[in-house]
Short mmCIF file of C-alpha atoms in Angstrom, two decimals:
data_model
loop_
_atom_site.label_atom_id
_atom_site.label_comp_id
_atom_site.label_asym_id
_atom_site.label_seq_id
_atom_site.Cartn_x
_atom_site.Cartn_y
_atom_site.Cartn_z
CA MET X 9 -3.69 -37.84 -12.72
CA PHE X 10 -0.51 -36.64 -11.18
CA ALA X 11 -2.35 -34.23 -8.82
CA THR X 12 -4.77 -37.02 -7.83
CA MET X 13 -1.81 -39.44 -6.98
CA GLY X 14 -0.23 -36.54 -4.95
CA ALA X 15 -3.45 -36.12 -2.96
CA LEU X 16 -3.44 -39.83 -2.28
CA GLY X 17 0.18 -39.68 -1.14
CA LEU X 18 1.38 -41.83 -4.15
CA ALA X 19 3.48 -39.14 -5.79
CA PRO X 20 5.34 -35.88 -4.86
CA THR X 21 2.84 -32.97 -4.56
CA ALA X 22 3.53 -29.60 -6.17
CA GLN X 23 4.35 -28.39 -2.64
CA ALA X 24 7.13 -30.97 -2.27
CA ALA X 25 8.49 -30.37 -5.71
CA SER X 26 8.95 -26.60 -5.46
CA ARG X 27 10.91 -24.37 -3.16
CA GLU X 28 8.04 -21.87 -2.98
CA PRO X 29 4.94 -24.01 -3.46
CA ALA X 30 2.30 -22.68 -5.77
CA PHE X 31 -1.01 -22.25 -3.97
CA ARG X 32 -3.65 -24.89 -4.92
CA ALA X 33 -7.18 -23.92 -3.80
CA PRO X 34 -9.14 -26.57 -2.00
CA SER X 35 -11.81 -28.23 -4.08
CA PRO X 36 -14.73 -30.62 -3.40
CA GLY X 37 -12.78 -33.32 -5.11
CA ASP X 38 -10.23 -33.34 -2.40
CA PHE X 39 -12.94 -34.78 0.00
CA SER X 40 -14.08 -37.37 -2.45
CA LEU X 41 -10.55 -38.76 -2.76
CA LYS X 42 -10.00 -38.84 1.00
CA GLY X 43 -13.43 -39.85 2.08
CA ARG X 44 -13.71 -36.74 4.26
CA ALA X 45 -16.28 -34.08 4.54
CA ALA X 46 -15.90 -30.25 4.66
CA ALA X 47 -15.77 -28.71 8.09
CA LYS X 48 -17.49 -25.66 9.59
CA VAL X 49 -15.18 -22.64 10.00
CA VAL X 50 -15.71 -19.20 11.66
CA VAL X 51 -13.52 -16.46 10.37
CA VAL X 52 -12.96 -13.61 12.68
CA GLY X 53 -12.31 -10.44 10.74
CA GLY X 54 -13.76 -9.39 7.37
CA GLY X 55 -10.67 -7.72 5.93
CA ILE X 56 -8.68 -9.03 2.92
CA ALA X 57 -7.14 -11.94 4.85
CA GLY X 58 -10.46 -13.00 6.27
CA LEU X 59 -12.46 -12.67 3.14
CA ALA X 60 -9.70 -14.39 1.15
CA ALA X 61 -9.73 -17.33 3.64
CA ALA X 62 -13.51 -17.77 3.51
CA TYR X 63 -13.45 -17.39 -0.34
CA GLU X 64 -10.73 -20.07 -0.84
CA LEU X 65 -12.34 -22.48 1.80
CA GLY X 66 -15.70 -21.93 0.17
CA LYS X 67 -14.51 -23.39 -3.08
CA ALA X 68 -14.28 -26.82 -1.42
CA GLY X 69 -17.61 -26.44 0.28
CA TYR X 70 -16.60 -25.45 3.71
CA ASP X 71 -19.42 -23.90 5.82
CA CYS X 72 -17.81 -20.47 6.53
CA THR X 73 -19.20 -17.63 8.74
CA VAL X 74 -17.36 -14.34 8.71
CA LEU X 75 -17.71 -12.02 11.65
CA GLU X 76 -16.78 -8.42 11.03
CA ALA X 77 -16.88 -5.84 13.87
CA ARG X 78 -17.35 -2.83 11.57
CA GLY X 79 -20.35 -2.09 9.38
CA ARG X 80 -18.57 -3.02 6.17
CA THR X 81 -16.12 -5.48 4.89
CA GLY X 82 -12.62 -4.73 3.71
CA GLY X 83 -10.67 -3.90 6.81
CA ARG X 84 -7.98 -1.31 5.99
CA ASN X 85 -9.04 -1.41 2.34
CA PHE X 86 -11.42 1.49 2.60
CA THR X 87 -12.40 3.77 -0.28
CA VAL X 88 -14.24 6.95 0.86
CA ARG X 89 -16.98 8.27 -1.36
CA GLY X 90 -19.61 10.97 -0.87
CA GLY X 91 -22.03 10.10 1.92
CA ASP X 92 -19.63 7.86 3.85
CA THR X 93 -19.50 8.61 7.58
CA THR X 94 -16.85 7.70 10.14
CA THR X 95 -16.24 8.48 13.75
CA ASP X 96 -12.75 7.86 15.16
CA THR X 97 -11.71 6.89 18.64
CA LEU X 98 -11.06 10.61 19.53
CA GLY X 99 -14.78 11.41 18.78
CA ASN X 100 -14.16 13.15 15.41
CA ARG X 101 -17.11 12.47 13.19
CA GLN X 102 -16.99 13.09 9.45
CA THR X 103 -19.24 12.70 6.62
CA ALA X 104 -17.59 12.79 3.08
CA ARG X 105 -18.93 15.42 0.61
CA PHE X 106 -17.07 14.18 -2.41
CA SER X 107 -19.05 14.61 -5.65
CA ASP X 108 -20.16 11.74 -7.85
CA GLY X 109 -17.08 9.89 -9.30
CA GLN X 110 -14.63 11.35 -6.79
CA TYR X 111 -13.12 9.22 -4.07
CA MET X 112 -10.00 8.64 -1.98
CA ASN X 113 -8.35 5.33 -1.11
CA ALA X 114 -7.75 5.73 2.64
CA GLY X 115 -5.91 2.49 2.94
CA PRO X 116 -4.07 0.66 0.09
CA GLY X 117 -3.80 2.74 -3.06
CA ARG X 118 -1.54 0.80 -5.47
CA ILE X 119 -0.76 -2.64 -6.53
CA PRO X 120 2.74 -3.71 -7.92
CA GLN X 121 2.46 -5.99 -10.96
CA TRP X 122 4.18 -8.95 -9.33
CA MET X 123 1.77 -9.30 -6.35
CA VAL X 124 -0.99 -11.99 -6.25
CA THR X 125 -3.52 -9.21 -5.65
CA LEU X 126 -3.66 -8.78 -9.38
CA ASP X 127 -4.36 -12.55 -9.73
CA TYR X 128 -7.41 -12.08 -7.53
CA CYS X 129 -8.51 -9.05 -9.52
CA ARG X 130 -8.47 -11.24 -12.64
CA GLU X 131 -10.24 -14.13 -10.94
CA LEU X 132 -12.87 -11.86 -9.50
CA GLY X 133 -13.43 -9.76 -12.54
CA VAL X 134 -12.13 -6.57 -11.00
CA PRO X 135 -10.84 -4.37 -13.91
CA VAL X 136 -7.66 -2.43 -13.19
CA GLU X 137 -5.81 0.64 -14.59
CA VAL X 138 -2.38 2.04 -14.28
CA PHE X 139 -1.45 3.88 -11.06
CA THR X 140 1.33 6.33 -11.72
CA ASN X 141 3.74 5.93 -8.88
CA GLU X 142 6.45 8.08 -10.44
CA ASN X 143 5.97 11.26 -12.65
CA ALA X 144 8.81 13.33 -14.02
CA ASN X 145 6.55 16.45 -13.81
CA ALA X 146 5.85 16.02 -10.15
CA TYR X 147 7.77 18.03 -7.65
CA LEU X 148 10.39 17.66 -4.88
CA PHE X 149 10.52 20.22 -2.17
CA ASN X 150 12.67 19.84 0.93
CA GLU X 151 11.92 22.96 2.85
CA LYS X 152 13.86 21.87 5.88
CA ALA X 153 16.92 21.44 3.74
CA GLY X 154 16.80 25.00 2.65
CA MET X 155 15.04 24.74 -0.76
CA LYS X 156 13.36 27.99 -1.60
CA ALA X 157 11.13 26.60 -4.25
CA PRO X 158 9.92 23.21 -5.49
CA VAL X 159 11.84 21.49 -8.27
CA ARG X 160 10.48 19.11 -10.88
CA TYR X 161 11.36 15.45 -10.26
CA ARG X 162 12.99 15.28 -13.74
CA THR X 163 15.09 18.47 -13.14
CA ALA X 164 16.31 17.29 -9.77
CA LYS X 165 17.21 13.82 -11.06
CA ALA X 166 19.03 15.20 -14.09
CA ASP X 167 21.11 17.47 -11.85
CA MET X 168 21.88 14.75 -9.32
CA TYR X 169 22.71 12.11 -11.97
CA GLY X 170 24.65 14.60 -13.99
CA TYR X 171 26.98 15.70 -11.14
CA VAL X 172 27.39 12.16 -9.81
CA ALA X 173 28.36 11.00 -13.30
CA GLU X 174 30.81 13.85 -13.64
CA LEU X 175 32.53 13.01 -10.36
CA LEU X 176 32.80 9.30 -11.15
CA ALA X 177 33.91 9.92 -14.72
CA LYS X 178 36.70 12.26 -13.61
CA ALA X 179 37.81 9.89 -10.87
CA SER X 180 38.02 7.22 -13.54
CA ASP X 181 39.77 9.41 -16.00
CA LYS X 182 42.48 10.24 -13.43
CA GLY X 183 43.34 6.67 -12.77
CA ALA X 184 41.69 6.47 -9.34
CA LEU X 185 40.08 3.19 -10.39
CA ASP X 186 43.20 1.54 -11.78
CA ARG X 187 43.47 -1.06 -8.95
CA GLN X 188 39.73 -1.80 -9.08
CA ILE X 189 38.89 -2.52 -12.71
CA THR X 190 40.71 -3.14 -15.92
CA ALA X 191 41.45 -0.43 -18.42
CA ASP X 192 38.85 -1.81 -20.73
CA ASP X 193 36.29 -1.83 -18.00
CA GLN X 194 37.16 1.74 -17.21
CA GLU X 195 36.51 2.70 -20.71
CA ARG X 196 33.20 0.92 -20.62
CA LEU X 197 32.27 2.70 -17.33
CA LEU X 198 33.15 6.01 -18.89
CA GLU X 199 30.98 5.45 -21.88
CA PHE X 200 28.11 4.51 -19.53
CA LEU X 201 28.67 7.58 -17.35
CA LYS X 202 28.63 9.89 -20.29
CA ASP X 203 25.11 8.71 -21.15
CA PHE X 204 23.95 8.18 -17.56
CA GLY X 205 24.57 11.89 -16.67
CA ASP X 206 24.49 13.37 -20.15
CA ILE X 207 28.00 14.85 -19.65
CA GLY X 208 29.48 14.42 -23.09
CA ASP X 209 33.12 14.05 -23.87
CA THR X 210 34.03 16.99 -21.79
CA LEU X 211 32.96 15.04 -18.68
CA ASP X 212 31.56 18.28 -17.26
CA TYR X 213 27.84 18.55 -16.28
CA THR X 214 26.62 21.80 -17.48
CA GLY X 215 22.91 21.04 -17.77
CA SER X 216 20.90 18.90 -20.10
CA PRO X 217 17.55 18.83 -21.99
CA ARG X 218 16.74 16.16 -19.43
CA ARG X 219 16.06 18.89 -16.91
CA GLY X 220 13.19 20.16 -18.81
CA TYR X 221 12.32 23.35 -20.77
CA ARG X 222 11.18 26.92 -19.94
CA VAL X 223 9.52 26.97 -23.43
CA ASP X 224 8.54 23.55 -24.72
CA PRO X 225 9.71 22.65 -28.30
CA ALA X 226 7.00 23.27 -30.77
CA ALA X 227 6.60 24.15 -34.40
CA ALA X 228 9.39 25.45 -36.72
CA GLY X 229 10.87 28.55 -35.19
CA THR X 230 10.18 27.34 -31.72
CA PRO X 231 13.10 25.00 -30.79
CA GLY X 232 12.41 25.43 -27.02
CA ALA X 233 14.27 26.99 -24.28
CA GLU X 234 15.97 24.73 -21.74
CA LEU X 235 15.69 25.41 -18.06
CA GLY X 236 18.53 27.35 -16.39
CA PRO X 237 20.65 28.23 -14.66
CA VAL X 238 22.05 24.95 -13.51
CA PRO X 239 22.61 24.96 -9.61
CA ALA X 240 26.03 24.23 -8.29
CA VAL X 241 26.94 20.67 -7.23
CA SER X 242 26.96 21.56 -3.52
CA GLU X 243 23.56 23.09 -3.80
CA VAL X 244 22.18 19.94 -5.40
CA PHE X 245 23.73 17.75 -2.79
CA ALA X 246 22.62 19.98 0.08
CA SER X 247 19.02 19.92 -1.09
CA GLY X 248 18.69 16.29 -0.23
CA VAL X 249 16.60 15.49 -3.38
CA GLY X 250 18.83 12.47 -4.02
CA ARG X 251 17.09 10.46 -1.31
CA TYR X 252 13.96 10.06 -3.45
CA PHE X 253 15.46 8.46 -6.50
CA ALA X 254 16.19 5.07 -4.92
CA PHE X 255 12.35 4.77 -4.25
CA GLU X 256 11.71 3.65 -7.90
CA PHE X 257 14.30 0.87 -7.56
CA GLU X 258 12.39 -0.74 -4.60
CA TYR X 259 10.91 -4.08 -5.68
CA ASP X 260 7.51 -3.14 -4.26
CA GLN X 261 7.49 0.32 -5.63
CA ALA X 262 8.74 -0.01 -9.23
CA MET X 263 6.46 0.74 -12.12
CA LEU X 264 4.11 -0.47 -13.60
CA MET X 265 1.70 -0.30 -10.78
CA PHE X 266 -2.07 -0.64 -10.92
CA GLN X 267 -5.27 0.29 -9.11
CA PRO X 268 -8.79 -1.10 -9.48
CA VAL X 269 -11.06 1.04 -11.67
CA GLY X 270 -13.41 2.99 -9.43
CA GLY X 271 -11.60 2.49 -6.17
CA MET X 272 -9.56 -0.10 -4.22
CA ASP X 273 -12.66 -1.28 -2.38
CA ARG X 274 -13.74 -3.04 -5.62
CA ILE X 275 -11.60 -5.84 -4.34
CA PRO X 276 -13.27 -6.55 -0.96
CA ALA X 277 -16.67 -5.92 -2.67
CA ALA X 278 -15.93 -8.68 -5.21
CA LEU X 279 -14.72 -11.04 -2.41
CA THR X 280 -17.87 -10.31 -0.39
CA ARG X 281 -19.96 -11.30 -3.38
CA ALA X 282 -17.95 -14.35 -3.95
CA VAL X 283 -18.12 -15.46 -0.34
CA GLY X 284 -21.88 -14.73 -0.16
CA GLU X 285 -23.22 -11.90 1.82
CA ARG X 286 -25.49 -14.31 3.87
CA ARG X 287 -22.33 -15.80 5.26
CA ILE X 288 -20.89 -12.42 6.48
CA ARG X 289 -22.16 -10.78 9.67
CA THR X 290 -21.18 -7.09 9.93
CA GLY X 291 -21.45 -5.14 13.24
CA ALA X 292 -20.38 -8.32 14.95
CA ALA X 293 -17.70 -7.41 17.47
CA VAL X 294 -16.02 -10.59 18.79
CA THR X 295 -15.60 -10.59 22.55
CA GLU X 296 -14.16 -14.16 23.13
CA ILE X 297 -12.50 -16.88 21.17
CA LYS X 298 -12.49 -20.21 23.01
CA ASP X 299 -10.66 -23.37 21.87
CA THR X 300 -12.49 -26.53 22.87
CA ALA X 301 -11.85 -30.21 22.79
CA HIS X 302 -13.61 -30.63 19.47
CA GLY X 303 -13.63 -27.14 17.95
CA VAL X 304 -14.06 -23.53 18.82
CA THR X 305 -16.70 -21.22 20.34
CA VAL X 306 -16.69 -17.52 19.32
CA THR X 307 -18.74 -15.09 21.25
CA TYR X 308 -19.73 -11.68 19.78
CA THR X 309 -22.16 -8.87 20.16
CA GLN X 310 -24.43 -7.63 17.37
CA GLY X 311 -27.20 -5.09 17.70
CA GLY X 312 -26.93 -5.09 21.47
CA ARG X 313 -27.26 -8.82 21.77
CA THR X 314 -24.62 -11.42 22.71
CA ARG X 315 -24.37 -14.35 20.24
CA ARG X 316 -22.26 -17.38 19.77
CA VAL X 317 -20.89 -19.43 16.83
CA GLU X 318 -19.79 -23.08 17.23
CA ALA X 319 -17.38 -24.30 14.54
CA ASP X 320 -14.82 -26.93 13.94
CA TYR X 321 -12.04 -24.39 13.24
CA CYS X 322 -11.42 -20.64 13.40
CA VAL X 323 -9.35 -18.39 11.28
CA ALA X 324 -8.43 -15.37 13.34
CA ALA X 325 -7.85 -12.63 10.72
CA LEU X 326 -8.37 -9.59 12.90
CA PRO X 327 -5.45 -7.29 13.70
CA PRO X 328 -3.13 -8.72 16.35
CA ASN X 329 -3.33 -5.57 18.51
CA ILE X 330 -7.14 -6.07 18.67
CA LEU X 331 -6.95 -9.86 19.16
CA ALA X 332 -4.52 -9.09 22.11
CA LYS X 333 -7.40 -7.23 23.67
CA THR X 334 -9.94 -9.94 23.09
CA ALA X 335 -10.57 -12.71 25.65
CA HIS X 336 -9.22 -16.12 24.62
CA ASN X 337 -7.82 -19.29 25.96
CA LEU X 338 -5.11 -19.69 23.40
CA GLY X 339 -2.25 -19.52 25.86
CA PRO X 340 0.36 -17.08 27.16
CA ALA X 341 2.69 -17.66 24.25
CA VAL X 342 0.10 -16.56 21.80
CA GLN X 343 -0.72 -13.60 23.94
CA SER X 344 2.90 -12.53 24.18
CA ALA X 345 3.33 -12.90 20.41
CA LEU X 346 0.29 -10.73 19.76
CA GLU X 347 1.50 -8.12 22.08
CA ALA X 348 4.92 -8.11 20.32
CA CYS X 349 3.21 -6.97 17.13
CA LYS X 350 3.63 -3.21 17.38
CA PRO X 351 0.95 -1.09 15.57
CA SER X 352 2.04 1.73 13.35
CA SER X 353 0.48 5.09 12.41
CA ALA X 354 -0.56 6.43 9.05
CA GLY X 355 -3.02 8.91 7.81
CA LYS X 356 -4.40 10.51 4.61
CA ILE X 357 -6.46 13.52 3.58
CA GLY X 358 -8.46 13.72 0.33
CA LEU X 359 -8.81 17.15 -1.12
CA GLU X 360 -11.39 17.55 -3.84
CA TYR X 361 -10.93 20.44 -6.17
CA ARG X 362 -13.35 22.18 -8.55
CA SER X 363 -10.89 22.07 -11.31
CA ARG X 364 -7.98 19.86 -12.15
CA TRP X 365 -5.44 22.80 -11.99
CA TRP X 366 -2.43 20.52 -11.48
CA GLU X 367 -3.06 19.13 -15.05
CA SER X 368 -3.91 22.40 -16.78
CA ASP X 369 -1.38 24.65 -14.98
CA HIS X 370 1.39 22.26 -13.96
CA ARG X 371 1.03 19.50 -16.60
CA ILE X 372 0.97 16.78 -13.81
CA PHE X 373 -1.06 13.67 -14.66
CA GLY X 374 -0.75 11.25 -11.72
CA GLY X 375 2.33 10.66 -9.74
CA ILE X 376 3.62 11.83 -6.33
CA THR X 377 5.28 14.94 -5.07
CA GLU X 378 7.79 14.28 -2.27
CA THR X 379 8.65 16.72 0.62
CA ASP X 380 10.38 16.75 3.94
CA MET X 381 7.41 18.70 5.37
CA ASP X 382 5.05 16.88 7.81
CA LEU X 383 2.57 16.12 4.98
CA SER X 384 5.27 13.88 3.46
CA HIS X 385 3.64 13.07 0.15
CA ILE X 386 1.06 14.54 -2.24
CA TRP X 387 -0.57 12.07 -4.59
CA TYR X 388 -2.18 13.27 -7.76
CA PRO X 389 -5.14 11.12 -9.00
CA SER X 390 -4.34 8.45 -11.68
CA TYR X 391 -7.94 8.51 -12.85
CA GLY X 392 -10.30 11.11 -14.36
CA HIS X 393 -7.65 12.76 -16.49
CA LEU X 394 -8.82 15.87 -18.43
CA GLY X 395 -12.11 15.79 -16.38
CA GLU X 396 -13.59 18.73 -14.56
CA ARG X 397 -12.93 17.87 -10.96
CA GLY X 398 -10.34 15.79 -9.09
CA THR X 399 -9.23 14.67 -5.80
CA ILE X 400 -5.67 14.92 -4.45
CA ILE X 401 -4.28 12.97 -1.54
CA GLY X 402 -3.06 16.17 0.33
CA TYR X 403 -0.92 14.17 2.78
CA TYR X 404 0.01 10.59 3.25
CA ASN X 405 2.23 10.55 6.26
CA THR X 406 3.27 7.95 8.95
CA GLY X 407 4.65 7.82 12.41
CA ALA X 408 4.95 10.95 14.40
CA ASN X 409 3.70 13.08 11.53
CA ALA X 410 0.55 11.02 11.20
CA ASP X 411 0.07 11.17 15.00
CA ALA X 412 0.47 14.95 15.00
CA TYR X 413 -2.27 15.31 12.32
CA ALA X 414 -4.52 12.81 14.07
CA ALA X 415 -4.63 14.97 17.24
CA LEU X 416 -6.16 17.85 15.27
CA THR X 417 -9.78 18.24 14.24
CA PRO X 418 -10.64 17.49 10.59
CA ARG X 419 -10.88 21.18 9.80
CA GLU X 420 -7.48 21.85 11.43
CA ARG X 421 -5.93 19.00 9.46
CA GLU X 422 -7.18 20.51 6.23
CA THR X 423 -5.97 23.99 7.18
CA ARG X 424 -2.48 22.68 7.99
CA ALA X 425 -2.23 20.53 4.91
CA VAL X 426 -3.40 23.11 2.54
CA ALA X 427 -1.03 25.78 4.04
CA GLN X 428 1.84 23.53 3.22
CA GLY X 429 0.53 22.62 -0.25
CA VAL X 430 0.31 26.33 -1.19
CA LYS X 431 4.01 26.55 -0.81
CA ILE X 432 4.35 24.02 -3.70
CA HIS X 433 1.46 24.81 -5.87
CA GLY X 434 0.45 28.42 -5.10
CA ALA X 435 -2.99 29.93 -4.35
CA LYS X 436 -5.16 27.51 -6.33
CA TYR X 437 -4.27 24.82 -3.79
CA ARG X 438 -6.59 26.79 -1.46
CA THR X 439 -8.93 28.81 -3.60
CA GLU X 440 -10.07 25.79 -5.77
CA LEU X 441 -10.72 23.45 -2.79
CA ALA X 442 -14.28 22.20 -2.66
CA THR X 443 -14.15 19.77 0.22
CA SER X 444 -11.79 17.38 2.24
CA PHE X 445 -11.88 14.13 4.23
CA SER X 446 -9.15 12.90 6.58
CA HIS X 447 -8.53 9.34 7.87
CA HIS X 448 -6.17 8.01 10.45
CA TRP X 449 -5.74 4.33 11.15
CA ARG X 450 -4.53 4.33 14.66
CA GLN X 451 -7.78 6.14 15.58
CA THR X 452 -10.07 3.83 13.58
CA PRO X 453 -12.26 1.64 15.77
CA TYR X 454 -11.62 -2.22 15.68
CA LEU X 455 -8.40 -1.67 13.70
CA GLU X 456 -6.27 0.92 15.55
CA ALA X 457 -3.19 0.35 13.30
CA SER X 458 -2.03 1.16 9.73
CA TRP X 459 0.18 -1.98 9.74
CA HIS X 460 2.42 -3.69 12.28
CA SER X 461 6.10 -3.93 13.07
CA LEU X 462 7.41 -7.40 13.96
CA SER X 463 10.97 -7.33 15.31
CA GLY X 464 12.99 -9.77 13.37
CA GLY X 465 10.18 -10.46 10.83
CA PRO X 466 7.33 -12.93 11.03
CA ASP X 467 9.54 -15.90 11.19
CA ALA X 468 11.31 -14.67 14.35
CA PRO X 469 10.92 -17.21 17.29
CA ALA X 470 8.80 -14.66 19.10
CA PHE X 471 6.11 -15.07 16.59
CA ALA X 472 6.19 -18.87 16.13
CA PRO X 473 2.95 -19.30 18.16
CA LEU X 474 1.16 -17.32 15.40
CA ASN X 475 2.53 -19.32 12.54
CA ARG X 476 1.00 -22.54 13.80
CA PRO X 477 -2.57 -23.32 14.97
CA ALA X 478 -3.45 -22.75 18.58
CA GLY X 479 -5.66 -25.74 18.99
CA HIS X 480 -8.35 -25.37 16.33
CA VAL X 481 -7.50 -21.56 15.74
CA TYR X 482 -5.36 -20.39 12.81
CA PHE X 483 -4.00 -16.94 12.33
CA ALA X 484 -3.90 -14.89 9.13
CA GLY X 485 -3.04 -11.27 8.22
CA ASP X 486 -0.53 -9.19 6.33
CA TYR X 487 1.44 -8.86 9.54
CA LEU X 488 2.36 -12.57 9.26
CA SER X 489 4.10 -11.95 5.89
CA TYR X 490 7.14 -10.25 4.47
CA THR X 491 4.92 -7.76 2.68
CA ASP X 492 3.11 -6.23 5.61
CA ALA X 493 0.96 -3.27 4.69
CA TRP X 494 0.18 -4.83 1.34
CA GLN X 495 -2.86 -6.73 0.29
CA HIS X 496 -0.45 -9.29 -1.18
CA GLY X 497 0.64 -10.10 2.37
CA ALA X 498 -2.92 -10.53 3.52
CA PHE X 499 -3.77 -12.84 0.57
CA THR X 500 -0.67 -14.98 0.85
CA SER X 501 -1.07 -15.28 4.69
CA ALA X 502 -4.65 -16.41 4.18
CA ARG X 503 -3.61 -18.97 1.57
CA LYS X 504 -1.04 -20.37 4.11
CA ALA X 505 -3.70 -20.76 6.76
CA VAL X 506 -6.20 -22.31 4.32
CA THR X 507 -3.65 -24.83 3.09
CA ALA X 508 -2.73 -25.85 6.67
CA LEU X 509 -6.41 -26.11 7.75
CA HIS X 510 -7.49 -28.04 4.64
CA SER X 511 -4.60 -30.46 5.00
CA ARG X 512 -5.52 -31.11 8.60
CA VAL X 513 -9.23 -31.72 7.66
CA LEU X 514 -8.19 -34.22 4.90
CA ALA X 515 -5.88 -36.02 7.28
#
């Protein structure tokens, strides 16, 4: 009853009552209460934002048509499986040769537990499993910093925390903090540091079982043999491994994290079914968006023919760098804002192996190895544990590193990535390789970006024209959020556009 009164303007709505309003999906009842009828909407872009907008509007009976330039929905949510074929803007054509059950998530690969993406997984019936973002058995290898061999994450962390704890404890013990905290607080700090760095009452870091074992503890008579020797404090600091430990404190990177069972594209597949495939036109490259006195006209090409869609409203959910190159009459302010959204580069390579040697030989089950080499990250699969074959993400790099790899042929990318991986994992990184597939977003037709950089953030004055409708055209995408590059940003931006459009129709 309260919600009904709110819809009629007789009581505060949930939006007015909360600082960050909870999203309420449109429903047919809204029109019954207001004496209105649902409108016709054309959604340009069949990525997560576009599909989410069509899905939410469809709940109220809006007549939605989705136009997607590529041959599939999902946008940058792209899971590569055997048989998938791509051709990039440089002319590189690849066909994936992954075996059954193997895949790589070329775009988003993980979902933090606080993001609304999981709410959509629940609503759409997409099962999820844990994605291992941090693994104590993964490696750190900063070759440029002078490291001669990779070090386990747990070992590097134990040494770094141990020495930091020792230095702080000794500073506290010598009265260096007398002016900062009370004697009681110093004692409490000291007790914390003893445990934090495993330095004991001597306050000296001399190693710890936290570093790991040469011989694992086992049955009676096998107490285990700890790793050694412990490197000097200067060697630990010089290695630069400490830069990686703050990663797990980041709000959007902390465990637990999740992934859809069977590949990230289970999400757009479920959205596509929910929207209705008959409402989605793939291979439909939009060439013009024209706002009119009473609605919008969208022109597109499909199968060599030029077609048009007339609608009451449009949700422009294609990448801003692509929209900036599309003819429109939305005004110079919109064009300037679109051009101010700077595209970023990112790339990945999937390496399928005939055996899961990282599990059997290195005892690594999921997680990420961090390096200062140009491959940046190596991801181990968080699915198929103890199976026969597996697919590693052999590099996930961004910026100049991604651009350097993109300039190579797919075979050259594989050769370069494998040569660096051998430095960490040894010969099996090459000898057990079955096939590879690489993907770079700046070179992907109709996308040409991995994500976007907006100077000052999406609420900066330069982007104000994109945060309000341009006539009958609304804008949506992860770039118009504070979680760009995440599906959460696309979902929440779509919700914002849907709420504004629906409120306008009701009014």
